[in-house]
Amino acid sequence: MMANLGHIIYPVLLICAFFGIIVLAGVGCAYWALIIFDKRMRKCPHCHKIGGGDVTESAMIGSKNYMDFKHQPPIRVTVKTYEEHYRCQHCGHTWIKTAEETVRNLVKL
């Protein structure tokens, strides 16, 4: 009885281990890609070093609200504009980037 059970369990365990390794590799690759993306976003425009920029200050410089009636029910849209000040770790160059964040919420009627 146990011999028959072993013929079933071992292949299942091997398949589970294989898919577990694939999932772990996928998570690792996604994490690595996020780190590379973050470093490229902080590339110094002066010395071109990747990951050289550190955020020294961040502030919201504007916000606007409007209703999007193209959808039913309508959607309330909030757009926030941020200004981020960077300083390069390598050459000391400073620069400013602006970014927008859009939040959409359904309106309850």
Short mmCIF file of C-alpha atoms in Angstrom, two decimals:
data_model
loop_
_atom_site.label_atom_id
_atom_site.label_comp_id
_atom_site.label_asym_id
_atom_site.label_seq_id
_atom_site.Cartn_x
_atom_site.Cartn_y
_atom_site.Cartn_z
CA MET A 1 0.00 0.00 0.00
CA MET A 2 2.77 2.44 0.92
CA ALA A 3 4.72 1.61 -2.24
CA ASN A 4 1.77 2.64 -4.41
CA LEU A 5 1.33 5.84 -2.43
CA GLY A 6 5.01 6.67 -2.96
CA HIS A 7 4.61 6.42 -6.73
CA ILE A 8 1.91 9.09 -6.53
CA ILE A 9 3.41 11.44 -3.94
CA TYR A 10 6.94 11.78 -5.33
CA PRO A 11 5.96 13.03 -8.80
CA VAL A 12 3.49 15.46 -7.21
CA LEU A 13 6.21 16.75 -4.87
CA LEU A 14 8.61 17.18 -7.78
CA ILE A 15 6.02 19.12 -9.76
CA CYS A 16 5.24 21.34 -6.74
CA ALA A 17 8.96 21.97 -6.17
CA PHE A 18 9.42 22.86 -9.84
CA PHE A 19 6.56 25.38 -9.79
CA GLY A 20 7.76 26.75 -6.44
CA ILE A 21 11.19 27.44 -7.92
CA ILE A 22 9.56 29.13 -10.95
CA VAL A 23 7.45 31.37 -8.67
CA LEU A 24 10.47 32.32 -6.54
CA ALA A 25 12.50 33.11 -9.66
CA GLY A 26 9.66 35.28 -10.98
CA VAL A 27 9.39 37.21 -7.73
CA GLY A 28 13.16 37.70 -7.67
CA CYS A 29 13.21 38.98 -11.25
CA ALA A 30 10.35 41.40 -10.54
CA TYR A 31 12.17 42.74 -7.46
CA TRP A 32 15.39 43.17 -9.44
CA ALA A 33 13.52 44.98 -12.23
CA LEU A 34 11.96 47.40 -9.72
CA ILE A 35 15.38 48.21 -8.26
CA ILE A 36 16.83 48.88 -11.73
CA PHE A 37 13.79 51.01 -12.67
CA ASP A 38 14.15 53.06 -9.46
CA LYS A 39 17.85 53.68 -10.11
CA ARG A 40 17.20 54.75 -13.70
CA MET A 41 14.52 57.19 -12.52
CA ARG A 42 17.13 58.80 -10.25
CA LYS A 43 19.79 59.19 -12.97
CA CYS A 44 21.74 62.45 -12.67
CA PRO A 45 21.25 64.67 -15.75
CA HIS A 46 24.72 66.20 -15.25
CA CYS A 47 27.12 63.28 -14.65
CA HIS A 48 24.69 60.58 -15.94
CA LYS A 49 25.34 58.24 -12.98
CA ILE A 50 22.46 55.81 -12.51
CA GLY A 51 20.93 55.93 -9.03
CA GLY A 52 22.88 59.04 -8.07
CA GLY A 53 19.91 61.22 -7.15
CA ASP A 54 18.63 61.47 -3.61
CA VAL A 55 15.32 63.23 -2.90
CA THR A 56 16.10 66.23 -0.68
CA GLU A 57 12.61 67.75 -0.66
CA SER A 58 9.15 66.83 -1.89
CA ALA A 59 6.09 69.07 -1.88
CA MET A 60 2.60 69.09 -3.36
CA ILE A 61 2.41 72.18 -5.57
CA GLY A 62 -1.10 71.81 -6.92
CA SER A 63 -4.32 69.88 -6.83
CA LYS A 64 -7.40 69.91 -9.04
CA ASN A 65 -10.71 68.09 -8.86
CA TYR A 66 -13.20 67.45 -11.63
CA MET A 67 -16.02 65.11 -12.57
CA ASP A 68 -15.75 62.70 -15.50
CA PHE A 69 -19.25 62.23 -16.90
CA LYS A 70 -18.14 59.94 -19.75
CA HIS A 71 -18.80 56.95 -17.50
CA GLN A 72 -21.93 55.86 -15.69
CA PRO A 73 -21.94 56.39 -12.78
CA PRO A 74 -19.76 59.53 -12.99
CA ILE A 75 -16.22 59.43 -11.64
CA ARG A 76 -14.67 62.04 -9.33
CA VAL A 77 -11.07 62.65 -10.44
CA THR A 78 -8.40 64.25 -8.27
CA VAL A 79 -5.07 65.18 -9.84
CA LYS A 80 -2.23 66.11 -7.46
CA THR A 81 1.00 67.64 -8.75
CA TYR A 82 4.21 67.07 -6.81
CA GLU A 83 7.62 68.68 -7.11
CA GLU A 84 10.64 66.63 -6.04
CA HIS A 85 14.09 68.14 -5.52
CA TYR A 86 17.07 65.84 -6.13
CA ARG A 87 20.77 66.11 -5.34
CA CYS A 88 23.40 63.86 -6.93
CA GLN A 89 25.56 61.84 -4.52
CA HIS A 90 28.47 61.91 -6.97
CA CYS A 91 28.73 65.43 -8.42
CA GLY A 92 26.42 67.49 -6.17
CA HIS A 93 24.21 68.63 -9.07
CA THR A 94 20.64 69.54 -8.08
CA TRP A 95 17.52 69.23 -10.24
CA ILE A 96 13.75 69.25 -9.95
CA LYS A 97 11.18 66.77 -11.29
CA THR A 98 7.43 67.17 -11.28
CA ALA A 99 5.04 64.26 -11.09
CA GLU A 100 1.26 63.86 -11.16
CA GLU A 101 -0.87 61.43 -9.21
CA THR A 102 -4.40 60.76 -10.45
CA VAL A 103 -7.04 59.25 -8.16
CA ARG A 104 -10.43 58.15 -9.55
CA ASN A 105 -13.41 57.49 -7.28
CA LEU A 106 -16.92 56.41 -8.20
CA VAL A 107 -19.64 58.87 -7.21
CA LYS A 108 -22.51 57.31 -5.30
CA LEU A 109 -25.84 58.66 -6.50
#
